[in-house]
Amino acid sequence: MPRSRPTRRARAAAVAVGVLLTALGAAAPALAVTGTYPSGGGRHGSAAVGGERVVCTSGTPGLAPTLSRDIADAFQGRKDTPALALYDASTQTSCRFRADAAYDSASVVKVTVLGALLRQAQEAHRPLTDREGQLATAMITRSDNAATSKLWRQVGPDGIRHFLTLAGMTHTVPGDGPSWGLTQITADDQLTLMRLLTHDNEVLGPGARSYALRLMGHVAPDQRWGAPAGHPADATAQVKNGWLPRTTDGWRVHSVAAFTGGGHDYGLAVLSRGNPTMDYGIATIEAASRVIHRDLGAATT
């Protein structure tokens, strides 16, 4: 699909949030953690990007080496610092690159806030209120920061941490006080969240998962860049992006997405920091996303 760019208003809002978050406090220190993915039938691929490696496994012969090489090529020579995690249930494929590194979340944390809100309502055996539904819709489809702040306060630190524990997102560290955009996330944990939303589990029921995916499937057109770039025409892309400029280490630009329907069942998380501009980060994410969609598509056809 063609890439659409954020509006000037969205960019200005991101800069304003970046200034506010910097003033509210420094980000938590980076974490070193390990994610777990299926073995993929013992078929492996690995390719170097600088001093680190893209590592893939797959149940489809030849797919892991192809993916690892193409993802590495997409990241090669970029000025930013990306991280990536991928799963594809259909081919039993996974890929990881710096997937245990911690990043400021920016707006991708809004999916976690939504998950925590839905879990609270589920535990209380009630639907979302009209107000909660309006705030959740604004938070996800328009990336509305004011709506996010209201739900962040309502769910509360204990509610956020409770959901993270249940979801197995054990390396996500909520931002202090109102600083939801400085939550520390990893690509591994974001991919865990995408799987949680698309597969049966005991944390979120079918109705809650369907609701979250429906909102992610209807984000504003100017925010549908990133991981959906080049996705199969018969797949439904459910996406949430984040972008945040800070005074140190440049722009944080992230994209997390789940792809379902038409026989597709995969998720992708691409995080980046150190971007000189927002567009530079988008270009990094979309270069990797395009080769992933292409390679998975070739493997299944």
CSV table of C-alpha atoms in Angstrom, one decimal:
chain,number,residue,atom,x,y,z
A,1,MET,CA,0.0,0.0,0.0
A,2,PRO,CA,1.3,3.5,-0.6
A,3,ARG,CA,2.8,5.3,2.3
A,4,SER,CA,0.9,8.3,3.7
A,5,ARG,CA,2.7,10.9,5.8
A,6,PRO,CA,1.7,12.3,9.2
A,7,THR,CA,0.1,15.7,9.0
A,8,ARG,CA,1.8,18.9,10.2
A,9,ARG,CA,-0.6,18.9,13.1
A,10,ALA,CA,0.4,15.4,14.1
A,11,ARG,CA,4.1,16.2,13.8
A,12,ALA,CA,3.6,19.4,16.0
A,13,ALA,CA,1.8,17.3,18.6
A,14,ALA,CA,4.6,14.8,18.7
A,15,VAL,CA,7.2,17.6,19.2
A,16,ALA,CA,5.1,19.0,22.0
A,17,VAL,CA,4.7,15.6,23.7
A,18,GLY,CA,8.5,15.1,23.3
A,19,VAL,CA,9.2,18.3,25.1
A,20,LEU,CA,6.7,17.5,27.9
A,21,LEU,CA,8.0,14.0,28.4
A,22,THR,CA,11.6,15.2,28.6
A,23,ALA,CA,10.6,17.7,31.2
A,24,LEU,CA,8.7,15.1,33.2
A,25,GLY,CA,11.7,12.8,33.6
A,26,ALA,CA,14.4,10.7,32.0
A,27,ALA,CA,13.7,7.3,30.5
A,28,ALA,CA,14.4,4.2,32.5
A,29,PRO,CA,17.7,2.4,31.9
A,30,ALA,CA,18.0,-0.1,29.0
A,31,LEU,CA,17.3,-3.7,29.9
A,32,ALA,CA,18.9,-6.8,28.6
A,33,VAL,CA,16.4,-9.6,28.3
A,34,THR,CA,15.7,-12.6,26.1
A,35,GLY,CA,12.5,-13.5,24.2
A,36,THR,CA,11.4,-17.1,23.4
A,37,TYR,CA,10.1,-18.2,20.0
A,38,PRO,CA,9.3,-21.5,18.3
A,39,SER,CA,12.1,-23.6,17.0
A,40,GLY,CA,10.7,-23.6,13.5
A,41,GLY,CA,11.6,-27.2,12.8
A,42,GLY,CA,15.4,-26.6,13.1
A,43,ARG,CA,15.7,-24.5,9.9
A,44,HIS,CA,17.8,-21.4,10.8
A,45,GLY,CA,19.2,-18.3,9.1
A,46,SER,CA,21.5,-15.6,10.4
A,47,ALA,CA,22.9,-12.4,8.8
A,48,ALA,CA,25.1,-9.7,10.2
A,49,VAL,CA,24.2,-6.0,10.6
A,50,GLY,CA,27.3,-4.3,11.9
A,51,GLY,CA,28.4,-6.3,15.0
A,52,GLU,CA,24.9,-7.8,15.6
A,53,ARG,CA,22.9,-10.4,13.8
A,54,VAL,CA,19.4,-11.0,12.4
A,55,VAL,CA,18.4,-14.5,13.5
A,56,CYS,CA,15.5,-16.4,12.0
A,57,THR,CA,14.0,-19.8,12.3
A,58,SER,CA,11.3,-21.4,10.2
A,59,GLY,CA,9.4,-24.6,9.5
A,60,THR,CA,9.5,-23.7,5.7
A,61,PRO,CA,12.8,-24.8,4.1
A,62,GLY,CA,14.9,-21.8,2.8
A,63,LEU,CA,12.7,-19.1,4.4
A,64,ALA,CA,14.8,-18.4,7.4
A,65,PRO,CA,18.0,-17.7,5.5
A,66,THR,CA,16.1,-15.6,3.0
A,67,LEU,CA,14.4,-13.5,5.6
A,68,SER,CA,17.5,-13.0,7.7
A,69,ARG,CA,19.5,-11.9,4.7
A,70,ASP,CA,16.8,-9.5,3.4
A,71,ILE,CA,16.1,-7.9,6.8
A,72,ALA,CA,19.9,-7.4,7.3
A,73,ASP,CA,20.1,-5.8,3.9
A,74,ALA,CA,17.2,-3.5,4.8
A,75,PHE,CA,18.9,-2.3,8.0
A,76,GLN,CA,22.5,-2.2,6.6
A,77,GLY,CA,24.0,1.3,6.6
A,78,ARG,CA,21.1,3.0,8.4
A,79,LYS,CA,22.0,5.8,10.8
A,80,ASP,CA,19.4,4.8,13.3
A,81,THR,CA,19.3,1.9,15.8
A,82,PRO,CA,16.4,-0.5,14.9
A,83,ALA,CA,15.0,-3.6,16.6
A,84,LEU,CA,12.7,-6.2,15.1
A,85,ALA,CA,10.6,-9.2,16.1
A,86,LEU,CA,8.5,-11.2,13.8
A,87,TYR,CA,6.3,-14.3,14.0
A,88,ASP,CA,4.3,-16.1,11.3
A,89,ALA,CA,2.1,-18.9,12.6
A,90,SER,CA,1.4,-20.3,9.1
A,91,THR,CA,5.1,-21.1,8.3
A,92,GLN,CA,6.2,-21.4,12.0
A,93,THR,CA,8.7,-18.6,11.4
A,94,SER,CA,10.3,-16.2,13.8
A,95,CYS,CA,12.9,-13.5,13.4
A,96,ARG,CA,14.7,-11.3,15.9
A,97,PHE,CA,17.1,-8.4,15.8
A,98,ARG,CA,18.0,-6.6,19.0
A,99,ALA,CA,14.6,-7.7,20.1
A,100,ASP,CA,15.6,-7.6,23.8
A,101,ALA,CA,16.7,-3.9,23.7
A,102,ALA,CA,14.7,-1.3,25.6
A,103,TYR,CA,13.2,1.7,23.8
A,104,ASP,CA,11.0,4.7,24.8
A,105,SER,CA,7.6,3.5,23.8
A,106,ALA,CA,6.1,6.7,22.4
A,107,SER,CA,2.5,6.0,21.3
A,108,VAL,CA,2.7,2.3,20.7
A,109,VAL,CA,2.2,1.9,24.5
A,110,LYS,CA,-1.4,2.9,23.8
A,111,VAL,CA,-2.2,-0.7,22.8
A,112,THR,CA,-1.0,-1.8,26.2
A,113,VAL,CA,-3.2,0.8,27.8
A,114,LEU,CA,-6.1,-0.5,25.9
A,115,GLY,CA,-5.3,-4.1,26.8
A,116,ALA,CA,-5.1,-3.1,30.5
A,117,LEU,CA,-8.5,-1.3,30.3
A,118,LEU,CA,-10.2,-4.3,28.6
A,119,ARG,CA,-8.7,-6.6,31.2
A,120,GLN,CA,-10.1,-4.5,34.0
A,121,ALA,CA,-13.5,-4.4,32.5
A,122,GLN,CA,-13.4,-8.2,31.9
A,123,GLU,CA,-12.4,-8.8,35.6
A,124,ALA,CA,-15.3,-6.6,36.6
A,125,HIS,CA,-17.7,-8.5,34.3
A,126,ARG,CA,-18.8,-5.4,32.5
A,127,PRO,CA,-18.6,-3.8,29.1
A,128,LEU,CA,-16.7,-0.6,28.5
A,129,THR,CA,-18.7,2.5,29.3
A,130,ASP,CA,-19.6,5.0,26.6
A,131,ARG,CA,-16.9,7.3,27.9
A,132,GLU,CA,-14.3,4.6,27.9
A,133,GLY,CA,-15.2,3.6,24.4
A,134,GLN,CA,-14.9,7.1,23.2
A,135,LEU,CA,-11.5,7.6,24.8
A,136,ALA,CA,-10.2,4.2,23.6
A,137,THR,CA,-11.3,4.9,20.0
A,138,ALA,CA,-9.6,8.3,20.1
A,139,MET,CA,-6.5,6.8,21.7
A,140,ILE,CA,-6.0,4.1,19.0
A,141,THR,CA,-7.5,5.4,15.8
A,142,ARG,CA,-6.3,9.0,16.1
A,143,SER,CA,-3.4,8.5,18.6
A,144,ASP,CA,-5.0,11.1,20.8
A,145,ASN,CA,-2.7,12.0,23.7
A,146,ALA,CA,-5.3,13.6,26.0
A,147,ALA,CA,-7.5,10.5,25.8
A,148,THR,CA,-4.5,8.3,26.5
A,149,SER,CA,-3.6,10.4,29.6
A,150,LYS,CA,-7.1,10.0,30.9
A,151,LEU,CA,-7.1,6.2,30.5
A,152,TRP,CA,-3.6,5.9,31.9
A,153,ARG,CA,-4.7,7.6,35.0
A,154,GLN,CA,-7.9,5.6,35.2
A,155,VAL,CA,-6.3,2.2,34.8
A,156,GLY,CA,-3.5,3.3,37.1
A,157,PRO,CA,0.0,1.9,37.6
A,158,ASP,CA,-1.2,-1.3,39.4
A,159,GLY,CA,-3.7,-2.0,36.5
A,160,ILE,CA,-1.0,-1.5,33.9
A,161,ARG,CA,1.5,-3.8,35.8
A,162,HIS,CA,-1.2,-6.4,36.4
A,163,PHE,CA,-1.9,-6.6,32.7
A,164,LEU,CA,1.8,-6.8,31.8
A,165,THR,CA,2.3,-9.7,34.2
A,166,LEU,CA,-0.7,-11.6,32.9
A,167,ALA,CA,0.3,-11.0,29.3
A,168,GLY,CA,3.9,-12.2,29.9
A,169,MET,CA,5.3,-8.8,28.9
A,170,THR,CA,7.8,-9.0,31.8
A,171,HIS,CA,10.3,-6.7,30.3
A,172,THR,CA,8.0,-3.7,29.8
A,173,VAL,CA,8.5,-1.0,32.4
A,174,PRO,CA,5.7,1.6,32.7
A,175,GLY,CA,6.7,5.2,32.6
A,176,ASP,CA,6.7,7.2,35.9
A,177,GLY,CA,3.6,9.2,36.8
A,178,PRO,CA,2.0,10.7,33.7
A,179,SER,CA,4.9,9.8,31.4
A,180,TRP,CA,3.2,7.0,29.5
A,181,GLY,CA,5.3,7.8,26.4
A,182,LEU,CA,8.5,6.9,28.3
A,183,THR,CA,7.4,3.4,29.1
A,184,GLN,CA,10.3,1.1,28.3
A,185,ILE,CA,9.4,-1.5,25.7
A,186,THR,CA,11.1,-4.3,23.7
A,187,ALA,CA,10.3,-5.7,20.3
A,188,ASP,CA,9.9,-9.1,22.0
A,189,ASP,CA,7.2,-7.8,24.4
A,190,GLN,CA,5.4,-5.9,21.6
A,191,LEU,CA,5.3,-9.1,19.6
A,192,THR,CA,3.9,-11.0,22.6
A,193,LEU,CA,1.1,-8.4,22.7
A,194,MET,CA,0.3,-8.9,19.0
A,195,ARG,CA,0.0,-12.6,19.5
A,196,LEU,CA,-2.2,-12.0,22.6
A,197,LEU,CA,-4.6,-10.0,20.4
A,198,THR,CA,-4.8,-12.6,17.7
A,199,HIS,CA,-4.9,-16.0,19.5
A,200,ASP,CA,-7.0,-17.6,22.2
A,201,ASN,CA,-5.7,-16.9,25.6
A,202,GLU,CA,-6.8,-16.5,29.2
A,203,VAL,CA,-5.9,-12.8,29.5
A,204,LEU,CA,-8.4,-11.3,27.0
A,205,GLY,CA,-11.5,-12.9,25.8
A,206,PRO,CA,-12.7,-13.0,22.1
A,207,GLY,CA,-14.8,-9.9,22.4
A,208,ALA,CA,-12.0,-7.8,23.9
A,209,ARG,CA,-9.5,-9.0,21.3
A,210,SER,CA,-11.9,-8.4,18.5
A,211,TYR,CA,-12.5,-4.9,19.8
A,212,ALA,CA,-8.8,-4.0,20.1
A,213,LEU,CA,-8.1,-5.3,16.6
A,214,ARG,CA,-11.0,-3.5,15.1
A,215,LEU,CA,-9.7,-0.2,16.5
A,216,MET,CA,-6.2,-0.9,15.2
A,217,GLY,CA,-7.7,-1.8,11.8
A,218,HIS,CA,-9.3,1.7,11.6
A,219,VAL,CA,-6.4,4.1,12.5
A,220,ALA,CA,-6.4,7.4,10.7
A,221,PRO,CA,-5.1,7.2,7.1
A,222,ASP,CA,-2.1,9.4,7.8
A,223,GLN,CA,-1.0,6.9,10.5
A,224,ARG,CA,-1.1,3.7,8.5
A,225,TRP,CA,2.6,3.8,7.6
A,226,GLY,CA,5.3,1.5,8.9
A,227,ALA,CA,4.8,-2.2,9.3
A,228,PRO,CA,1.8,-2.4,6.9
A,229,ALA,CA,4.0,-1.2,4.0
A,230,GLY,CA,3.7,-3.8,1.2
A,231,HIS,CA,1.4,-6.1,3.1
A,232,PRO,CA,-0.7,-8.7,1.2
A,233,ALA,CA,-3.8,-7.3,-0.3
A,234,ASP,CA,-5.9,-10.1,1.2
A,235,ALA,CA,-4.6,-9.5,4.7
A,236,THR,CA,-6.2,-7.2,7.2
A,237,ALA,CA,-3.5,-4.9,8.8
A,238,GLN,CA,-4.1,-3.9,12.4
A,239,VAL,CA,-1.4,-1.3,13.3
A,240,LYS,CA,-0.3,1.2,15.9
A,241,ASN,CA,2.6,3.5,15.4
A,242,GLY,CA,4.5,5.8,17.7
A,243,TRP,CA,6.8,8.7,17.1
A,244,LEU,CA,8.6,10.9,19.6
A,245,PRO,CA,11.4,13.4,19.3
A,246,ARG,CA,13.7,13.9,22.3
A,247,THR,CA,16.7,16.1,22.9
A,248,THR,CA,19.0,13.1,23.1
A,249,ASP,CA,19.2,10.2,20.6
A,250,GLY,CA,16.9,11.8,18.1
A,251,TRP,CA,13.4,10.6,17.0
A,252,ARG,CA,11.9,7.4,18.4
A,253,VAL,CA,9.8,5.9,15.5
A,254,HIS,CA,8.0,2.6,16.0
A,255,SER,CA,5.4,0.4,14.3
A,256,VAL,CA,3.7,-2.7,15.6
A,257,ALA,CA,1.1,-4.7,13.6
A,258,ALA,CA,-0.8,-7.9,13.3
A,259,PHE,CA,-1.9,-9.3,9.9
A,260,THR,CA,-4.9,-11.7,9.8
A,261,GLY,CA,-7.4,-12.9,7.3
A,262,GLY,CA,-6.9,-14.5,3.9
A,263,GLY,CA,-5.0,-17.3,5.5
A,264,HIS,CA,-2.5,-14.9,7.1
A,265,ASP,CA,-1.5,-15.0,10.8
A,266,TYR,CA,1.6,-13.1,11.6
A,267,GLY,CA,2.8,-10.2,13.7
A,268,LEU,CA,5.6,-7.7,13.4
A,269,ALA,CA,7.2,-5.1,15.7
A,270,VAL,CA,9.9,-2.7,14.4
A,271,LEU,CA,11.3,-0.1,16.8
A,272,SER,CA,13.9,2.5,16.2
A,273,ARG,CA,15.8,5.4,17.8
A,274,GLY,CA,18.5,7.8,16.8
A,275,ASN,CA,16.6,8.9,13.8
A,276,PRO,CA,17.5,12.4,12.4
A,277,THR,CA,13.9,12.9,11.3
A,278,MET,CA,10.6,11.1,11.6
A,279,ASP,CA,10.6,10.3,7.9
A,280,TYR,CA,14.0,8.6,8.3
A,281,GLY,CA,12.6,6.3,10.9
A,282,ILE,CA,9.6,5.5,8.8
A,283,ALA,CA,11.9,4.6,5.9
A,284,THR,CA,13.9,2.2,8.0
A,285,ILE,CA,10.7,0.4,9.3
A,286,GLU,CA,9.1,0.2,5.8
A,287,ALA,CA,12.2,-1.1,4.1
A,288,ALA,CA,12.3,-4.1,6.5
A,289,SER,CA,8.5,-4.5,6.4
A,290,ARG,CA,8.4,-4.7,2.7
A,291,VAL,CA,10.9,-7.5,2.4
A,292,ILE,CA,9.2,-9.4,5.2
A,293,HIS,CA,5.8,-9.3,3.5
A,294,ARG,CA,7.4,-10.2,0.2
A,295,ASP,CA,9.3,-13.2,1.6
A,296,LEU,CA,6.4,-14.6,3.6
A,297,GLY,CA,4.2,-14.2,0.6
A,298,ALA,CA,6.6,-16.0,-1.7
A,299,ALA,CA,6.9,-18.8,0.9
A,300,THR,CA,3.2,-19.4,1.1
A,301,THR,CA,2.5,-19.3,-2.6
